[in-house]
PDB file of C-alpha atoms in Angstrom:
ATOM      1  CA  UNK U   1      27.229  -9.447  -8.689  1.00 46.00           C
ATOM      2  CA  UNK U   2      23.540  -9.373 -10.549  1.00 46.00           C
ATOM      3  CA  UNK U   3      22.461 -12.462  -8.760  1.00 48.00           C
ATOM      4  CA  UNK U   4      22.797  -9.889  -5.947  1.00 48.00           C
ATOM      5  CA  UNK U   5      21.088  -6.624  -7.723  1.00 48.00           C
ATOM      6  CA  UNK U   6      18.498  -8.873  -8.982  1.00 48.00           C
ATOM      7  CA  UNK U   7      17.819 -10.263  -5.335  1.00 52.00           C
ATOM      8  CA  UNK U   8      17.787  -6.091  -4.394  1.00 51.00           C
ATOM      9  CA  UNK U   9      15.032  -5.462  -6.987  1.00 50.00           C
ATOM     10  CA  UNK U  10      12.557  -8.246  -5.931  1.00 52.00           C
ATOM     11  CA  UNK U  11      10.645  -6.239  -3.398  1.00 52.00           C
ATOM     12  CA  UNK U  12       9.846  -3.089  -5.522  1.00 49.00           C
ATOM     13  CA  UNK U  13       8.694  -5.518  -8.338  1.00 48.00           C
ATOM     14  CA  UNK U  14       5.852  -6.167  -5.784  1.00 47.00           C
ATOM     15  CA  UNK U  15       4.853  -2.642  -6.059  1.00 47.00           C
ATOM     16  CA  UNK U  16       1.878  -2.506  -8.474  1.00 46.00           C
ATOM     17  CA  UNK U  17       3.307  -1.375 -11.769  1.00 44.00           C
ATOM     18  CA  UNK U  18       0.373  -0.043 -13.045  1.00 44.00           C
ATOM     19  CA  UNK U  19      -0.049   3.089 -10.528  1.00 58.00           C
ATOM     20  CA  UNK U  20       0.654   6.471 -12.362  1.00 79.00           C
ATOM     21  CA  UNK U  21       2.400   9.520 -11.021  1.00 84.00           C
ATOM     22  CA  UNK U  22       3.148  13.274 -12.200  1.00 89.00           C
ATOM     23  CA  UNK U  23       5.221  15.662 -10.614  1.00 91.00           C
ATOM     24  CA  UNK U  24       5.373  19.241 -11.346  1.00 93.00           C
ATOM     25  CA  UNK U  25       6.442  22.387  -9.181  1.00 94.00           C
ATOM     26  CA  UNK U  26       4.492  25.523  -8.342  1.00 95.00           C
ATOM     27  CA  UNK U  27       4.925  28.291 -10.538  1.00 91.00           C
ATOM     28  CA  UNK U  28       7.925  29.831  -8.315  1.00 91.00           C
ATOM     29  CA  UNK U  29       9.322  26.241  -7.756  1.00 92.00           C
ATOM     30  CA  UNK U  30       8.876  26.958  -4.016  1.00 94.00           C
ATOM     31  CA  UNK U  31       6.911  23.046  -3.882  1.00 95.00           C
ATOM     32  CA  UNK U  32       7.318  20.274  -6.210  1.00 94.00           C
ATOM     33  CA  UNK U  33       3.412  18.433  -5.584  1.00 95.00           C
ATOM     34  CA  UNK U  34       3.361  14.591  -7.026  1.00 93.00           C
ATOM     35  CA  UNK U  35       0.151  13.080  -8.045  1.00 93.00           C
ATOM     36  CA  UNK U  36      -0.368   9.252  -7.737  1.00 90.00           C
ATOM     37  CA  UNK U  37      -3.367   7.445  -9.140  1.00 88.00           C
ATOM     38  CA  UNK U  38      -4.232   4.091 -10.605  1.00 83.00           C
ATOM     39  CA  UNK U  39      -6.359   3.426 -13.832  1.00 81.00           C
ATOM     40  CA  UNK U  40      -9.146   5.862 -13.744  1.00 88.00           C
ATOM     41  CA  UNK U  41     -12.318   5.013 -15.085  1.00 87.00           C
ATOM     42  CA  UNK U  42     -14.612   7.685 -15.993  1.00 90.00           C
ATOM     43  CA  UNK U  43     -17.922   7.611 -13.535  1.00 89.00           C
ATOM     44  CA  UNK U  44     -15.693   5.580 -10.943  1.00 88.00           C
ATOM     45  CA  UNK U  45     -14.464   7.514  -7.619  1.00 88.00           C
ATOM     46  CA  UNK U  46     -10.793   6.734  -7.865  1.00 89.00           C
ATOM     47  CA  UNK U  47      -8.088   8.058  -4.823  1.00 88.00           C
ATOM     48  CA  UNK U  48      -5.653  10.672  -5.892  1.00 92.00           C
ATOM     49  CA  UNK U  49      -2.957  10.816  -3.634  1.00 91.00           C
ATOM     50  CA  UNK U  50      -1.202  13.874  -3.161  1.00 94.00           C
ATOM     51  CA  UNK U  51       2.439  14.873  -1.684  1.00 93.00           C
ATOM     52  CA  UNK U  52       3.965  18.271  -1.390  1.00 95.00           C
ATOM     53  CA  UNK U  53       7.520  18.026  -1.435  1.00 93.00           C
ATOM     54  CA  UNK U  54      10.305  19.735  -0.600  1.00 92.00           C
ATOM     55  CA  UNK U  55      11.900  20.339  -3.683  1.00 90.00           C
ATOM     56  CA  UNK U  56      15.438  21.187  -1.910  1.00 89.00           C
ATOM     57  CA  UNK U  57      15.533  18.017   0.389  1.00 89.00           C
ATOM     58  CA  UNK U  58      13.189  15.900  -1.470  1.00 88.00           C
ATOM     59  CA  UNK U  59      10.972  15.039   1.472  1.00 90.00           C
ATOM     60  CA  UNK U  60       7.304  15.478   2.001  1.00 92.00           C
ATOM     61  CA  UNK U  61       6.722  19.023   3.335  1.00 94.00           C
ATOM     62  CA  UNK U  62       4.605  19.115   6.078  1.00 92.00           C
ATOM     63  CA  UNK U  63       1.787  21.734   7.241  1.00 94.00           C
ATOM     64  CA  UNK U  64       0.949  23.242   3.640  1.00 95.00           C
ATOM     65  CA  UNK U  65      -2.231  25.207   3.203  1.00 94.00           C
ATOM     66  CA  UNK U  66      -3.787  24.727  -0.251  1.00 95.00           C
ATOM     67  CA  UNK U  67      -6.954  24.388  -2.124  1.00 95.00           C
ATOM     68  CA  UNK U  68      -7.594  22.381  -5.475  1.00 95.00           C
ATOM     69  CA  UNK U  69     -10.155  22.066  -7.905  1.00 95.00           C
ATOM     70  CA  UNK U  70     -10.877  19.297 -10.510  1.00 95.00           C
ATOM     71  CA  UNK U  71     -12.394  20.491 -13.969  1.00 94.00           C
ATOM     72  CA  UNK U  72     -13.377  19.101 -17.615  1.00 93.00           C
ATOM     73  CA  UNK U  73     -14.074  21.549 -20.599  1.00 90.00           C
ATOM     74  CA  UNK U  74     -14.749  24.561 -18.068  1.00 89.00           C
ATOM     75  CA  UNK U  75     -16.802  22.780 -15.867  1.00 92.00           C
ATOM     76  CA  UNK U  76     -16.243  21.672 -12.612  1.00 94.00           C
ATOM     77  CA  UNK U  77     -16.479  18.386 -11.252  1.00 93.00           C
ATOM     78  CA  UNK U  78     -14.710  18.664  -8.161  1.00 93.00           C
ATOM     79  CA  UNK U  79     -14.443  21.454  -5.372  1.00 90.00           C
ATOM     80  CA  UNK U  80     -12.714  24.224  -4.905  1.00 90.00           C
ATOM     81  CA  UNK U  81     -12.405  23.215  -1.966  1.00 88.00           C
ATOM     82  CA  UNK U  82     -12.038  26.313   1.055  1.00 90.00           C
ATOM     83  CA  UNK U  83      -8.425  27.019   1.772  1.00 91.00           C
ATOM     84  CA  UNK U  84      -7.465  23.594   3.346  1.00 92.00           C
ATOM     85  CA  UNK U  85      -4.296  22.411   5.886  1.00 92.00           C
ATOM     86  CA  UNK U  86      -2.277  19.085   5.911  1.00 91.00           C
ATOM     87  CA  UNK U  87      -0.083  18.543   8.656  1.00 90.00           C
ATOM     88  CA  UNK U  88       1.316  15.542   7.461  1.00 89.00           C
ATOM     89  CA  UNK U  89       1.792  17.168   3.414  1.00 92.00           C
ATOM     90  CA  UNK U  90       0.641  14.481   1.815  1.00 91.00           C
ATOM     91  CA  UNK U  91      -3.644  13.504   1.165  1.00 91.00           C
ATOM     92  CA  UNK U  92      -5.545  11.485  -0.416  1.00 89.00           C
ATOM     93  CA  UNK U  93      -8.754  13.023  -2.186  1.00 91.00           C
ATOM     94  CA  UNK U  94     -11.627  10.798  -3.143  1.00 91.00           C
ATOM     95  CA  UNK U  95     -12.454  12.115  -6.809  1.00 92.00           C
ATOM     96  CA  UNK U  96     -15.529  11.102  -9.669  1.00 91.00           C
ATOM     97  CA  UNK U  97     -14.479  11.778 -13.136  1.00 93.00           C
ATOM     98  CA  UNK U  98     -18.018  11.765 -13.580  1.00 92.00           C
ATOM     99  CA  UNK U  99     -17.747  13.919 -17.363  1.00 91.00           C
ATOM    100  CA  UNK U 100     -16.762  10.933 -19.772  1.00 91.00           C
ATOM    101  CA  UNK U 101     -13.280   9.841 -20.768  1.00 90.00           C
ATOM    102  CA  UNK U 102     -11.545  12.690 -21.958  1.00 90.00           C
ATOM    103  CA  UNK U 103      -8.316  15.550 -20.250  1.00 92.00           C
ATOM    104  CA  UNK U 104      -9.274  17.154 -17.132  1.00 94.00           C
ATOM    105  CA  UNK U 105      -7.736  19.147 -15.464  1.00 94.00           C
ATOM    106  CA  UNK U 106      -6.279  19.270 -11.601  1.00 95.00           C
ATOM    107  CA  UNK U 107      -5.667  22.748 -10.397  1.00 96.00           C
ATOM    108  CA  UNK U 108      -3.444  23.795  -6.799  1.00 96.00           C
ATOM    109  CA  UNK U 109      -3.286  26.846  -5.232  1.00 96.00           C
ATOM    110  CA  UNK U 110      -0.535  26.848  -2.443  1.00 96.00           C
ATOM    111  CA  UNK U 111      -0.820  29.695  -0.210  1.00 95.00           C
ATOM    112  CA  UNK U 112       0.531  28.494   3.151  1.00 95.00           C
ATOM    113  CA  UNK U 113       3.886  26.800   4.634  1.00 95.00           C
ATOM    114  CA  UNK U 114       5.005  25.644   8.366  1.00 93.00           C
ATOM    115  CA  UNK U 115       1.774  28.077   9.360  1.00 91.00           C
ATOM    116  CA  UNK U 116       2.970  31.109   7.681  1.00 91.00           C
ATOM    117  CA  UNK U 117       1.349  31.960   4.544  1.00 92.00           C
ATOM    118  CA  UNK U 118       3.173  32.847   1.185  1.00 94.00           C
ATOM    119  CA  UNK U 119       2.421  34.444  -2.362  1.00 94.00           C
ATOM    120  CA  UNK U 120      -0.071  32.217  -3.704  1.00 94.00           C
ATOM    121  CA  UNK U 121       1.523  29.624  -6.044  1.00 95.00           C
ATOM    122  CA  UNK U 122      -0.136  27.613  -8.358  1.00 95.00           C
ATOM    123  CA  UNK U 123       0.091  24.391 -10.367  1.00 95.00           C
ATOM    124  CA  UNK U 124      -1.778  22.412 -12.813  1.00 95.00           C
ATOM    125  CA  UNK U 125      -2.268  18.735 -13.812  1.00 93.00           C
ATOM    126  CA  UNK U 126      -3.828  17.505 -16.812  1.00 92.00           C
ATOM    127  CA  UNK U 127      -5.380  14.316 -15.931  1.00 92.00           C
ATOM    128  CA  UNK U 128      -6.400  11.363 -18.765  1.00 89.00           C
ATOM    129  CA  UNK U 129      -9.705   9.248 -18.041  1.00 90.00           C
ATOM    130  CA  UNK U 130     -10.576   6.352 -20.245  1.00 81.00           C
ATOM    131  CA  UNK U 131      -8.240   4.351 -22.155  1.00 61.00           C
ATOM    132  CA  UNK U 132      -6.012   6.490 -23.137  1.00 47.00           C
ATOM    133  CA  UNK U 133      -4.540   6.560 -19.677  1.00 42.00           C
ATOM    134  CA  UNK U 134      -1.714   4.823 -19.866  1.00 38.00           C
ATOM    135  CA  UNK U 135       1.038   7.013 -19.474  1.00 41.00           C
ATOM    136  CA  UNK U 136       0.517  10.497 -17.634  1.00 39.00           C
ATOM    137  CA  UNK U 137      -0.086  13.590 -20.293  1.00 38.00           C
ATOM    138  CA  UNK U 138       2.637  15.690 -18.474  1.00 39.00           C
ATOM    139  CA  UNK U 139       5.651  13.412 -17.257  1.00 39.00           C
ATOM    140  CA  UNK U 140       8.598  14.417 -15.621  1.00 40.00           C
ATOM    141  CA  UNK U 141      11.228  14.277 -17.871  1.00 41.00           C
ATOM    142  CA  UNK U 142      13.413  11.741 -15.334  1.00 40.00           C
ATOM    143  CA  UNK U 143      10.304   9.365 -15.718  1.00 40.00           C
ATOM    144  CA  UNK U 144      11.122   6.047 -16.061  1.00 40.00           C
ATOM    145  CA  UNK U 145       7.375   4.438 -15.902  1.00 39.00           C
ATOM    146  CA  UNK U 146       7.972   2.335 -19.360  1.00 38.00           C
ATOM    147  CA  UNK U 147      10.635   0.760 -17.450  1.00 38.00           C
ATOM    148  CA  UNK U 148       8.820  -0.482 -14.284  1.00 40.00           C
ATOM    149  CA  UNK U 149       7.120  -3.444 -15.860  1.00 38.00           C
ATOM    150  CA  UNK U 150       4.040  -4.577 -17.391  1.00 37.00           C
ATOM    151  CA  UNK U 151       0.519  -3.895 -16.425  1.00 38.00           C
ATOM    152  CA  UNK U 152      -1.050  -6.350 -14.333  1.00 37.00           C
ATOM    153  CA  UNK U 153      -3.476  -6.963 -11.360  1.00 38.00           C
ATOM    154  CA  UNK U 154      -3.556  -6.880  -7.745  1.00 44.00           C
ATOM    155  CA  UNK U 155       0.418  -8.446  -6.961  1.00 67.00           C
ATOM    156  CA  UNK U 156       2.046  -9.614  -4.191  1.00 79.00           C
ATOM    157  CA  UNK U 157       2.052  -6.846  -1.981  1.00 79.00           C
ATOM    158  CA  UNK U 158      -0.917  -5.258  -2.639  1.00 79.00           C
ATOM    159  CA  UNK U 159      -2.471  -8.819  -1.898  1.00 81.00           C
ATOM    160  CA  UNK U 160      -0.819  -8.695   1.644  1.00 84.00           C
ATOM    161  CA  UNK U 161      -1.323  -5.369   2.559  1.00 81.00           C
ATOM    162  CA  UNK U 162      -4.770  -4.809   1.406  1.00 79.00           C
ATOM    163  CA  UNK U 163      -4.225  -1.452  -1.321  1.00 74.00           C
ATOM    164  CA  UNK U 164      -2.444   0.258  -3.309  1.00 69.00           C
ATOM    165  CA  UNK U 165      -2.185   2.715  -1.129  1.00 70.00           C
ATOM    166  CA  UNK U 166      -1.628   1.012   2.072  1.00 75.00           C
ATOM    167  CA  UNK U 167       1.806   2.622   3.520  1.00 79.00           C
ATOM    168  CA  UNK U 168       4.546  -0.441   2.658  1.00 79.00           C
ATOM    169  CA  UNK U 169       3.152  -0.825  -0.526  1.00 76.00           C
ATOM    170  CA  UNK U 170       3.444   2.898  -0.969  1.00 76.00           C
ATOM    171  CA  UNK U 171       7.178   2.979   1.347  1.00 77.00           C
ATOM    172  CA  UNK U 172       8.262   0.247  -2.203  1.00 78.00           C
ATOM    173  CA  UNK U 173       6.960   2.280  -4.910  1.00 74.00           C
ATOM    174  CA  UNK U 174       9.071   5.075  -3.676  1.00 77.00           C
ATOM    175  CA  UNK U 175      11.895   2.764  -3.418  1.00 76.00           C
ATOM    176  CA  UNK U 176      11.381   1.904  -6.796  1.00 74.00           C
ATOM    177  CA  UNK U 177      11.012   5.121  -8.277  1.00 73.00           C
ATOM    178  CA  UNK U 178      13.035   7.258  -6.533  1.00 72.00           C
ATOM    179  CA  UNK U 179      16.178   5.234  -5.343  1.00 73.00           C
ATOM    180  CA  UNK U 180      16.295   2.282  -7.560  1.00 73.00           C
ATOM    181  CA  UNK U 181      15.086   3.490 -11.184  1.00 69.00           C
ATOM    182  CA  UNK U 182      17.403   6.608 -10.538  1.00 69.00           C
ATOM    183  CA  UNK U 183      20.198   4.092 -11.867  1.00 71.00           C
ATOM    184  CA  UNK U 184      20.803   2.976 -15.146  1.00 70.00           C
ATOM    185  CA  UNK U 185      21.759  -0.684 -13.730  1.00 68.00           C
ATOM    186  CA  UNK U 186      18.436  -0.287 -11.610  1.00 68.00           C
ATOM    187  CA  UNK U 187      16.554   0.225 -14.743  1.00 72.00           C
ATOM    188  CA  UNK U 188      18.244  -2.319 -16.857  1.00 69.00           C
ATOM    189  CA  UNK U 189      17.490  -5.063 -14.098  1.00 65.00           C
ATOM    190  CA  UNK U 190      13.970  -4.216 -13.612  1.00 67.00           C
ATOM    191  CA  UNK U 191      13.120  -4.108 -17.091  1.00 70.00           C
ATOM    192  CA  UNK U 192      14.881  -7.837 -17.182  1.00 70.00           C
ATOM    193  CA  UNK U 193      13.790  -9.265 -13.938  1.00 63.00           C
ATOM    194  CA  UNK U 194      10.205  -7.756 -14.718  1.00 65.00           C
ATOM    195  CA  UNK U 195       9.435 -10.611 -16.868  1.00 68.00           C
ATOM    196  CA  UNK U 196      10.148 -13.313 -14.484  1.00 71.00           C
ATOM    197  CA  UNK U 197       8.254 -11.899 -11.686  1.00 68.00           C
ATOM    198  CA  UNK U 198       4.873 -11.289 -13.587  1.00 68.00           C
ATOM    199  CA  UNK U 199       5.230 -15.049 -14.646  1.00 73.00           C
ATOM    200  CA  UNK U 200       4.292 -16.203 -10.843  1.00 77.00           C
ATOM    201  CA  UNK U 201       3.261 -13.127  -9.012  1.00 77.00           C
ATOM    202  CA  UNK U 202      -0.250 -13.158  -9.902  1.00 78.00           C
ATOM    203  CA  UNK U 203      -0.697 -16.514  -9.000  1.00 82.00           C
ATOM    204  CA  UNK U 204       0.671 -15.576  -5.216  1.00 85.00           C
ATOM    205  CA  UNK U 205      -1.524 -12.672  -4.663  1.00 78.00           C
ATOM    206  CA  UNK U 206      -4.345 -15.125  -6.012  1.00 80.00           C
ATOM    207  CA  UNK U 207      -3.784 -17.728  -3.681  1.00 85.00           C
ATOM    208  CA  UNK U 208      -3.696 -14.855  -0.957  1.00 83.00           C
ATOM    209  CA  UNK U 209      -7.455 -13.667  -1.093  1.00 79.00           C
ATOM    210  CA  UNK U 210      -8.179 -17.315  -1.366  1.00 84.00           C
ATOM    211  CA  UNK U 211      -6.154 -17.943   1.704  1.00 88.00           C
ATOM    212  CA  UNK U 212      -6.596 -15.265   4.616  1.00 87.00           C
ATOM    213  CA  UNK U 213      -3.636 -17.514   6.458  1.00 91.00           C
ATOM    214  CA  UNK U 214      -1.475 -17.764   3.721  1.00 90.00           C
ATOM    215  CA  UNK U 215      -1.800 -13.587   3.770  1.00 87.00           C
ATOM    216  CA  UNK U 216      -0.763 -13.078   7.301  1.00 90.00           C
ATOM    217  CA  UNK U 217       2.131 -15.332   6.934  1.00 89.00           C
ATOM    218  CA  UNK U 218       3.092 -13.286   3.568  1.00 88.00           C
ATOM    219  CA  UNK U 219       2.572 -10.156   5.613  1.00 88.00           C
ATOM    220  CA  UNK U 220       4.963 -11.630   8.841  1.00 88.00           C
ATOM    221  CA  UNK U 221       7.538 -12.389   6.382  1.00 86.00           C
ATOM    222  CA  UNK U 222       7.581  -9.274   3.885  1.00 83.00           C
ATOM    223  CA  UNK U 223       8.021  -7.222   7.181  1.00 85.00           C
ATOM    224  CA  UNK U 224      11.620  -7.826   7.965  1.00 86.00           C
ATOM    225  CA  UNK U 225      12.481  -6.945   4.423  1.00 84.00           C
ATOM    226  CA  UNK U 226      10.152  -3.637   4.526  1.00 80.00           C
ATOM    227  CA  UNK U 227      12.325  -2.950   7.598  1.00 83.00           C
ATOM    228  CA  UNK U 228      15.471  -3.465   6.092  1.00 83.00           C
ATOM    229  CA  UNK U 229      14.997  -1.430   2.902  1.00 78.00           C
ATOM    230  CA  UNK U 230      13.391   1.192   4.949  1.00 76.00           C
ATOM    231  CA  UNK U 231      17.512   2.063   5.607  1.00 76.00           C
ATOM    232  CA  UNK U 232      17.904   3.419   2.147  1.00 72.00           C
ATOM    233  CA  UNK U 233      15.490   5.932   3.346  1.00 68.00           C
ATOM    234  CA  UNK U 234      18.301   7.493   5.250  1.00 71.00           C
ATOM    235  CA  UNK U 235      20.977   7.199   2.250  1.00 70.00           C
ATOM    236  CA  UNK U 236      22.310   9.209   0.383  1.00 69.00           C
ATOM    237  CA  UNK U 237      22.712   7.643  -3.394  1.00 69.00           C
ATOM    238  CA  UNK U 238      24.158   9.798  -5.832  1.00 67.00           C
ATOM    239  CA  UNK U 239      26.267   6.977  -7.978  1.00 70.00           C
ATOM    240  CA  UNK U 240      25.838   3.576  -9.870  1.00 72.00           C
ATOM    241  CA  UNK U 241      28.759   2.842  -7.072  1.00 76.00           C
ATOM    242  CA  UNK U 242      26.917   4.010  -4.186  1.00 76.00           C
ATOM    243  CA  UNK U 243      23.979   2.035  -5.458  1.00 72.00           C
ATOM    244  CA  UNK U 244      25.594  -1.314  -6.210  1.00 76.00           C
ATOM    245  CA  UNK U 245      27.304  -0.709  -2.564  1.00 80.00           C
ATOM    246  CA  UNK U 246      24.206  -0.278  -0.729  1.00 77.00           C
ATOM    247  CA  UNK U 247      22.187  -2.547  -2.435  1.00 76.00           C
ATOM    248  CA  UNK U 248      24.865  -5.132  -1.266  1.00 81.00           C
ATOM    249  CA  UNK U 249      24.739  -4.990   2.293  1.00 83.00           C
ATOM    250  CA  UNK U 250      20.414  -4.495   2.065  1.00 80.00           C
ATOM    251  CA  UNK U 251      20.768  -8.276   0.296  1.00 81.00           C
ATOM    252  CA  UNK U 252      23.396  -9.554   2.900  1.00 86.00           C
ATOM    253  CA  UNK U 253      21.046  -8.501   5.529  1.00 84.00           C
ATOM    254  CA  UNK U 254      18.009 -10.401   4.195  1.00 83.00           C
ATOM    255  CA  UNK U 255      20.343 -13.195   3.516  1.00 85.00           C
ATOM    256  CA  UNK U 256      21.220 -13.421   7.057  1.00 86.00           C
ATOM    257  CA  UNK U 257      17.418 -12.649   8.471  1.00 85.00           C
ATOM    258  CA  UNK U 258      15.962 -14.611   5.989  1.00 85.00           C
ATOM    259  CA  UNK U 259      18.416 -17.979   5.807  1.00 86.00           C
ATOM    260  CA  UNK U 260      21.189 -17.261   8.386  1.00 85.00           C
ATOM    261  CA  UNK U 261      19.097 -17.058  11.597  1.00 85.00           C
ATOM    262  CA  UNK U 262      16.902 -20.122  10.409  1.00 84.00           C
ATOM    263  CA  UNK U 263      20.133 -22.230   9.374  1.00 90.00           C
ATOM    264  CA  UNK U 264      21.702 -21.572  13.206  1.00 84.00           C
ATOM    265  CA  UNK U 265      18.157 -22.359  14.694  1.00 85.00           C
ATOM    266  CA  UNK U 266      18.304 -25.521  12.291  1.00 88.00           C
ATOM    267  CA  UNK U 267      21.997 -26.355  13.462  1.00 86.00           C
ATOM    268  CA  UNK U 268      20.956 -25.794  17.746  1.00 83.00           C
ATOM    269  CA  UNK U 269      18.062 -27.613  17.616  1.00 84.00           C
ATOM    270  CA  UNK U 270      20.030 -30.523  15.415  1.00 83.00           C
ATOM    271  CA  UNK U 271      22.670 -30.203  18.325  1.00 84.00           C
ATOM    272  CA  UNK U 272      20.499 -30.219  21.342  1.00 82.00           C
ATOM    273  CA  UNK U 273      18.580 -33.034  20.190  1.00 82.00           C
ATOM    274  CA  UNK U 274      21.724 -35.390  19.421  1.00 78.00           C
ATOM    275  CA  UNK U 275      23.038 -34.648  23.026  1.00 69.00           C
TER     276      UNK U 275
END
């Protein structure tokens, strides 16, 4: 039964473990909005990606009118930008922490959903530059980021996909963090299995920028699997049971893309070519 969860686990542990993310609601919990960032460097323009969510169905709200501003010490290094609409709810913004390492500080103002506008709402980030960046200054208190691994480099599906920010790597991290880490057997196998997959996955997504072939036929094989997990998307997982159930029949599935459909090609061929 863990050869199974740990099978289950092995595509989230190609999420990069070293992306950061905050969530915190507006002031009248109308939005929940999630930052996620990776190591930010002070003087380097580094990609915050934003989502407004839905805090009652825990999807991405779409069409939100809003307008943030990115400070340090009272002065601004970033916007305010004018009173600004996402269709899709979630952005990524393009930021320079150009004011040293040090807090700064991201500021929302929500004042519009589904095109009709609302009470303004606000919300407010405090963002860590430099070295001391390891963990986010205001965590949710569900956060399980000491539990997703150690830091490393570009892995495996960063390497295939391009970024950190490419949509399957980002489809995994929520995976990870929101399905899989929600379990105390989830945790408890990623924090084990962790250690064995940072022993070879660097040398993968190495071998991948050296070879551009080797990368497509990563990228034609991780898709299947991306397609299959992409089910849990639609579950709904409220139980170690529930969990262990559904992580199951995602494994038998791979098992059965992945080794039963090339073991009956094997066995055809084998045939047609003895008769």
């Amino acid at each position: 039964m863990k050869i199974l969860f740990v099978l289950l686990l092995i595509p989230f542990l190609m999420v990069p473990a070293f992306a950061e993310t905050q969530t915190l609601p507006t002031e009248k919990n109308t939005l929940d909005v999630k930052l996620t960032y990776d190591t930010i460097e002070p003087g380097i323009q580094t990609k915050i990606n934003i989502d407004f969510i839905n805090p009652q169905t825990q999807k991405v709200q779409e069409h939100i009118d809003y307008t943030v501003v990115v400070s340090k010490d009272g002065e601004t290094v970033f916007g305010p930008i004018p009173l600004t609409h996402t269709s899709l709810g979630s952005v990524k913004i393009p930021i320079e922490f150009n004011r040293g390492e040090g807090v700064y500080s991201m500021d929302f103002e929500v004042e519009g959903i589904l095109f009709q506008p609302i009470p303004r709402e606000t919300v407010s980030f405090d963002i860590q530059v430099g070295e001391a960046n390891a963990q986010p200054i205001t965590p949710p208190e569900d956060n399980n980021d000491e539990n997703n691994g150690e830091n490393g480099g570009c892995l495996i599906a960063t390497a295939t996909f391009g970024s950190e920010l490419a949509p399957q790597v980002q489809q995994l991290r929520e995976l990870r963090d929101n399905t899989v880490l929600k379990t105390n057997s989830g945790i408890t196998f990623m924090t084990t299995f962790n250690q064995f997959y940072y022993s070879f996955s660097p040398v993968i997504a190495d071998f991948e920028r050296e070879q551009p072939l080797f990368k497509e036929v990563m990228k034609v094989t991780l898709t299947p699997m991306l397609s299959s997990l992409s089910l849990l998307n639609h579950a709904d997982i409220d139980s170690e049971q529930e969990m262990l159930g559904y992580g199951i029949s995602i494994v038998l599935l791979n098992l059965g893309m992945y080794v039963g459909i090339p073991i009956f090609g094997i066995l055809k061929l084998y045939q047609f070519r003895k008769n």
